[in-house]
PDB file of C-alpha atoms in Angstrom:
ATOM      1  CA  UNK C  21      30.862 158.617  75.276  1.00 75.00           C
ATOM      2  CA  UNK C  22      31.057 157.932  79.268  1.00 83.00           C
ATOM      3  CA  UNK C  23      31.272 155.559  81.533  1.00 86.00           C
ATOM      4  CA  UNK C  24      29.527 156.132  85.169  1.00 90.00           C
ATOM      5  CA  UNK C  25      30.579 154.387  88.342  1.00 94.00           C
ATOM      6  CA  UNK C  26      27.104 153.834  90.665  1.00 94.00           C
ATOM      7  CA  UNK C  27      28.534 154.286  94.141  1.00 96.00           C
ATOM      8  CA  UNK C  28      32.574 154.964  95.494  1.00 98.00           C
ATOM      9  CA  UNK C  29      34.810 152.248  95.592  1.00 96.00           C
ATOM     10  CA  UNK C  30      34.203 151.995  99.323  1.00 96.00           C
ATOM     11  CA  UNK C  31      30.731 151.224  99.150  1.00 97.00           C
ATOM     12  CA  UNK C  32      29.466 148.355 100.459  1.00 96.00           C
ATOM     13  CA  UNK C  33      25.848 146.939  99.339  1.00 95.00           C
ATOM     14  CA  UNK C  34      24.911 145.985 102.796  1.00 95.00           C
ATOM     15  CA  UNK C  35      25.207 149.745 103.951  1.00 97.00           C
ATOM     16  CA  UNK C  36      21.769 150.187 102.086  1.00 95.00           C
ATOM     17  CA  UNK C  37      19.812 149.777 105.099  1.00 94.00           C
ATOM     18  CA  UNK C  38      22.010 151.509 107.315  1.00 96.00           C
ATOM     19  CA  UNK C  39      20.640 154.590 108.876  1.00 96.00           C
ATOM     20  CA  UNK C  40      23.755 156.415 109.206  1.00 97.00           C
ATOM     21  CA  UNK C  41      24.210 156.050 105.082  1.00 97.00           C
ATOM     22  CA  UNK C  42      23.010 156.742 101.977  1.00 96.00           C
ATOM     23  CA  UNK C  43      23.505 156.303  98.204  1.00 97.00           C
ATOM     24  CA  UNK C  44      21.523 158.308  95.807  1.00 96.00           C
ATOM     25  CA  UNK C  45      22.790 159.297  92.146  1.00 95.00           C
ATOM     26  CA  UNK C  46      24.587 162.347  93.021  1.00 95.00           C
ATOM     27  CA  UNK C  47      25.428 162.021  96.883  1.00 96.00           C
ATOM     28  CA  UNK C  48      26.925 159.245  99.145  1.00 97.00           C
ATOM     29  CA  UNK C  49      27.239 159.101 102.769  1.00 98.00           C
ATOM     30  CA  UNK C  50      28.790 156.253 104.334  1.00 98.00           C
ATOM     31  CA  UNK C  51      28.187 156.008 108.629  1.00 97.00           C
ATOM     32  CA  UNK C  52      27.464 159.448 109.001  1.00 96.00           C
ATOM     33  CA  UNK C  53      31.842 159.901 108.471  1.00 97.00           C
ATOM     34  CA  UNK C  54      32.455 159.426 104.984  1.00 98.00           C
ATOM     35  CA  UNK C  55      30.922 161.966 102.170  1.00 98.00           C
ATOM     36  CA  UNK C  56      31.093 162.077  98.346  1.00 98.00           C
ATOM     37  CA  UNK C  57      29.492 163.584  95.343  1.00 98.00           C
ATOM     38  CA  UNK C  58      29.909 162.446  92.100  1.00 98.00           C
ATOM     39  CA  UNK C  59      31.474 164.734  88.924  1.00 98.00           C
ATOM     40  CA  UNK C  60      32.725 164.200  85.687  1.00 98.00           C
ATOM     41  CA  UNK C  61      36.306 164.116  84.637  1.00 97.00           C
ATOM     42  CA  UNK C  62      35.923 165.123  81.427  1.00 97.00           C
ATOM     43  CA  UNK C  63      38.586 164.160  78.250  1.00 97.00           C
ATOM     44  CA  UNK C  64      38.709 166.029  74.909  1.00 96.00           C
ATOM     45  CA  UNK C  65      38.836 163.410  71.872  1.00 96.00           C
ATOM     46  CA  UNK C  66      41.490 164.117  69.892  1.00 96.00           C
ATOM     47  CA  UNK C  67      40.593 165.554  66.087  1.00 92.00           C
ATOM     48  CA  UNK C  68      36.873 166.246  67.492  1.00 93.00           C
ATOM     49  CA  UNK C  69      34.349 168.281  69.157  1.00 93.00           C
ATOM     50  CA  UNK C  70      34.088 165.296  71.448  1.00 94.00           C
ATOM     51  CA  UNK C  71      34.235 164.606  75.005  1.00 95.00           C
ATOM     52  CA  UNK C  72      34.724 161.373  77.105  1.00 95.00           C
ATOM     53  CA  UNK C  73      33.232 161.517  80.639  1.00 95.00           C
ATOM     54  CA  UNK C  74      33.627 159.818  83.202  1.00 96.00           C
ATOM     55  CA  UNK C  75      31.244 160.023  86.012  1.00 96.00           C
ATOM     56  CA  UNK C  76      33.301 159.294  88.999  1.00 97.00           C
ATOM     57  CA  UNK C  77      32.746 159.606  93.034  1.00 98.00           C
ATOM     58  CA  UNK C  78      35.486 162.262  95.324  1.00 98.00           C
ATOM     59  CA  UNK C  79      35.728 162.308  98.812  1.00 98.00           C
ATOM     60  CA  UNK C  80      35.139 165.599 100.172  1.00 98.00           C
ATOM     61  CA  UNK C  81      35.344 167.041 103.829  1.00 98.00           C
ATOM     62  CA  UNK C  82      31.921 166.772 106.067  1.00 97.00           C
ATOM     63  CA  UNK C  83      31.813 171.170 105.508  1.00 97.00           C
ATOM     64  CA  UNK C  84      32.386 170.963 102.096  1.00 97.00           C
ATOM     65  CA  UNK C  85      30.421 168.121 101.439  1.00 98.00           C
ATOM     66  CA  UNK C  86      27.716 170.265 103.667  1.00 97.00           C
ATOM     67  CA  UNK C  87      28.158 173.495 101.842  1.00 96.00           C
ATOM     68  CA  UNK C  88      28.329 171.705  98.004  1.00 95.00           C
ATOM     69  CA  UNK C  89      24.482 170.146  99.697  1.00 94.00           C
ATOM     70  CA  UNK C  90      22.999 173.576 100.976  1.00 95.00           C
ATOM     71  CA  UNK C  91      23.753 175.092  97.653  1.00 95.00           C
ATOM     72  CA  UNK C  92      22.235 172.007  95.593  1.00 94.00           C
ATOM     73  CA  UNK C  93      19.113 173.210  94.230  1.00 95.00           C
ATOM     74  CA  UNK C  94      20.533 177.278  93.969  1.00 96.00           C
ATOM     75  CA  UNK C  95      21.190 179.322  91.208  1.00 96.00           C
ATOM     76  CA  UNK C  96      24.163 180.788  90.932  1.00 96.00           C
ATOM     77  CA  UNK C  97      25.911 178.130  92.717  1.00 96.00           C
ATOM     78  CA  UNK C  98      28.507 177.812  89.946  1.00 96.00           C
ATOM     79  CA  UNK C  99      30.028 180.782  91.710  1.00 96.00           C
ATOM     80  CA  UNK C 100      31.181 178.316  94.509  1.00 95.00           C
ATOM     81  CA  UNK C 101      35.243 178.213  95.041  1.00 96.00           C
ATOM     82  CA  UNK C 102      36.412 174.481  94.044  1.00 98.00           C
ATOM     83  CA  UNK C 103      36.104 172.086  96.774  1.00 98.00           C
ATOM     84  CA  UNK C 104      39.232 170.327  97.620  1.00 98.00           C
ATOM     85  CA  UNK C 105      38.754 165.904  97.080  1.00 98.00           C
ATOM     86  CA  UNK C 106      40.073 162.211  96.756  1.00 98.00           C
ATOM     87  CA  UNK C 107      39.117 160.299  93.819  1.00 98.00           C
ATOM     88  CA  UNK C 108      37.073 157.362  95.150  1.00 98.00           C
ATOM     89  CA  UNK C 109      36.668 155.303  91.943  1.00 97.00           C
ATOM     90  CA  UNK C 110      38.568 152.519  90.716  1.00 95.00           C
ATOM     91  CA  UNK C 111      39.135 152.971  86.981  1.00 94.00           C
ATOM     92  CA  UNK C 112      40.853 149.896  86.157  1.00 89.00           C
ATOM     93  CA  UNK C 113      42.149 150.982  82.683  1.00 93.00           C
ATOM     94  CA  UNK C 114      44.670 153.151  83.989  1.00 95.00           C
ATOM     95  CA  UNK C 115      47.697 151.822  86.227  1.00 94.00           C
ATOM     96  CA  UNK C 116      48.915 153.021  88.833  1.00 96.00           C
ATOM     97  CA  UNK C 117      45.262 153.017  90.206  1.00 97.00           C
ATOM     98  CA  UNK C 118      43.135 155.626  90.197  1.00 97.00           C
ATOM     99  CA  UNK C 119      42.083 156.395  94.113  1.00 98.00           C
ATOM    100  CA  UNK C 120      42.788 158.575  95.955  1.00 97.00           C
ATOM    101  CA  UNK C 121      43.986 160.462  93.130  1.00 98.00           C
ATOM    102  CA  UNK C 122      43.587 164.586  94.577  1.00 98.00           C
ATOM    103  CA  UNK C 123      41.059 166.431  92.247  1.00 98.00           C
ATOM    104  CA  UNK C 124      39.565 169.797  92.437  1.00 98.00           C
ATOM    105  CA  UNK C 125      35.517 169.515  92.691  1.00 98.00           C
ATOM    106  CA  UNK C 126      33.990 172.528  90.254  1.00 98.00           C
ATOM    107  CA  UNK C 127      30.086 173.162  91.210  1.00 97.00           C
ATOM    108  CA  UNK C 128      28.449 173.743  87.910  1.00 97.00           C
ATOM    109  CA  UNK C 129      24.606 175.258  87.292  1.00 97.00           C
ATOM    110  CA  UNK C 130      21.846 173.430  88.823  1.00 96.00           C
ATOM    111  CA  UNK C 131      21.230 170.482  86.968  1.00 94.00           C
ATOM    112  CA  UNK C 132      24.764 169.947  85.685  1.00 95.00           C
ATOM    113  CA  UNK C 133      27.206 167.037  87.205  1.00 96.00           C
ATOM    114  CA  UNK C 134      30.485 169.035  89.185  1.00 97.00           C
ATOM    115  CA  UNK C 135      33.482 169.035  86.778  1.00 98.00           C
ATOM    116  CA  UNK C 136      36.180 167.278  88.446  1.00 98.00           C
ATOM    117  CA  UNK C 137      39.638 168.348  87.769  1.00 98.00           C
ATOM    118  CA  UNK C 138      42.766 166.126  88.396  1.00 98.00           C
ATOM    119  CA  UNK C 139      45.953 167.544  90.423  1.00 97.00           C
ATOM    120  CA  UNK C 140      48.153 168.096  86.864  1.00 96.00           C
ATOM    121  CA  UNK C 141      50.364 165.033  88.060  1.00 97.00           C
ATOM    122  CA  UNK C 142      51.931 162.406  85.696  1.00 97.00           C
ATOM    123  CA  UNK C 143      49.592 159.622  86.142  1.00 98.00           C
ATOM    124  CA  UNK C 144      48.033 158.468  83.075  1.00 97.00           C
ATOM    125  CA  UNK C 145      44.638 160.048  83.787  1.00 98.00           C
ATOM    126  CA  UNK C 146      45.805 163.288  84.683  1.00 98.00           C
ATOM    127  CA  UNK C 147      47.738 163.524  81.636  1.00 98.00           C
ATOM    128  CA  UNK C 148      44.494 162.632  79.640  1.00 97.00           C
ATOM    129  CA  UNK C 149      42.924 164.892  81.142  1.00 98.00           C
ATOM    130  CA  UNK C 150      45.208 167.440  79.813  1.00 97.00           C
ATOM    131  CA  UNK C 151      46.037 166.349  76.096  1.00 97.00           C
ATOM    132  CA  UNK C 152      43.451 164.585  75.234  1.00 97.00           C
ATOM    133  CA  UNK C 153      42.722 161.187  73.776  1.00 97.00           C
ATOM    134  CA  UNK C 154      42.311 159.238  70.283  1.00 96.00           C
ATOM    135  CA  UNK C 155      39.194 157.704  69.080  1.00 94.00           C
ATOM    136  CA  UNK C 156      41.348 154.590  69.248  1.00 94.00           C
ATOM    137  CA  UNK C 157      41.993 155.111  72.548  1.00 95.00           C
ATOM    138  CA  UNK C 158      37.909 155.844  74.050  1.00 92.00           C
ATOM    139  CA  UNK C 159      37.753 152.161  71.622  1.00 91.00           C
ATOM    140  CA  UNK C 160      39.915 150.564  74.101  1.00 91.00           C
ATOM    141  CA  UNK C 161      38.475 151.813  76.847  1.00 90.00           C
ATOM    142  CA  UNK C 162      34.991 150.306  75.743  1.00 86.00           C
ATOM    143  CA  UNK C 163      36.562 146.847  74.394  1.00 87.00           C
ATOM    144  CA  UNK C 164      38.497 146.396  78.224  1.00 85.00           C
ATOM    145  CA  UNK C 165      34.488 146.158  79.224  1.00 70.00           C
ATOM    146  CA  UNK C 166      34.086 149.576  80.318  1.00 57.00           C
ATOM    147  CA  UNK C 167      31.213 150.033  77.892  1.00 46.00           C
ATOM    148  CA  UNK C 168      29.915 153.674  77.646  1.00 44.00           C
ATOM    149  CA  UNK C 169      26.792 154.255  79.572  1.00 42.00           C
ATOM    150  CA  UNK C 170      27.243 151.062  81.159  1.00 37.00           C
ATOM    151  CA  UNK C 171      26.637 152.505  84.187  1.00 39.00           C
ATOM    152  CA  UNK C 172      28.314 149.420  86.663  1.00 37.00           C
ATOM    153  CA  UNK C 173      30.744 149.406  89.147  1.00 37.00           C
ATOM    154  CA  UNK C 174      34.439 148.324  88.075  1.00 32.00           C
TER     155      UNK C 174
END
C-alpha cells in the first residue's frame, strides 16, 4: 500500500546528463543548488494494522542535505535531530497542492527510507497524516490512477 514518486517535481529529464546533477533512488541534486532525499509520509488505515506510504521527495538545505549524506551508510544514524524540509512532490489527490508543504525529515536505521512528518497544519494531507484513513479512502487513491507501487511521476 504506497505509491512512490521517482524524482521531485522540479526535475527535469534532460538534467540526466548534467554534471552538476544527479538522480539516484534516494538522493537528488539538481545544478549543484538544489538537494533532496526522499522519505515516506506514512498514513495509518483506519480499523487496521495497516499503513499507506507514500514515498515522496523534500527539499533540504545544502548542510543538511550534506550531513543526512555523511551519515548514510552509519549506524546509529537514527540518532540524527530532524532535518528541517519542503515537500517537493505533487500529489494530485489532495487540493490545495501538496509542495512546498514544510515537513520534518526523521533519519531512520541504515537501510530504512527517512520518515517524513508534515507541519500539523489543516491541509488535507497533514490531517491524514494525523487521523488516519479508510480502506475506502487508500481505494480512491488507487482508482484516481495513483496505483500502489506504481512507482511514476504524477
Amino acid at each position: 500500500m504506497n505509491h512512490t514518486a521517482e524524482a521531485p517535481a522540479v526535475w527535469d529529464p534532460s538534467f540526466a546528463d548534467a554534471e552538476d546533477c544527479l538522480l539516484s533512488s534516494d538522493q537528488c541534486v539538481i545544478r549543484a543548488q538544489y538537494y533532496f532525499v526522499k522519505g515516506l509520509i506514512e498514513i495509518p488505515v483506519v480499523g487496521s494494522d495497516d499503513v499507506f506510504s507514500w514515498g515522496v521527495w523534500v527539499s533540504l538545505s545544502r548542510e543538511n542535505f550534506s550531513r543526512a549524506a555523511d551519515r548514510w551508510d552509519t549506524p546509529g544514524r537514527e540518532a540524527e535531530q530532524p532535518y528541517f524540509g519542503w515537500l517537493t512532490t505533487e500529489l494530485p489527490v489532495y487540493s490545495p497542492s501538496t509542495i512546498n508543504l514544510k515537513t520534518r525529515v526523521h533519519t531512520r536505521p541504515v537501510g530504512e527510507r527517512p520518515f517524513v512528518e508534515l507541519e500539523p497544519t489543516d491541509h488535507p494531507l497533514a490531517v491524514e497524516q494525523r487521523t488516519g484513513i479508510t480502506l475506502d479512502r487508500v481505494r480512491e487513491i488507487a482508482a484516481a490512477g495513483l496505483h500502489p507501487g506504481s512507482g511514476g511521476q504524477h
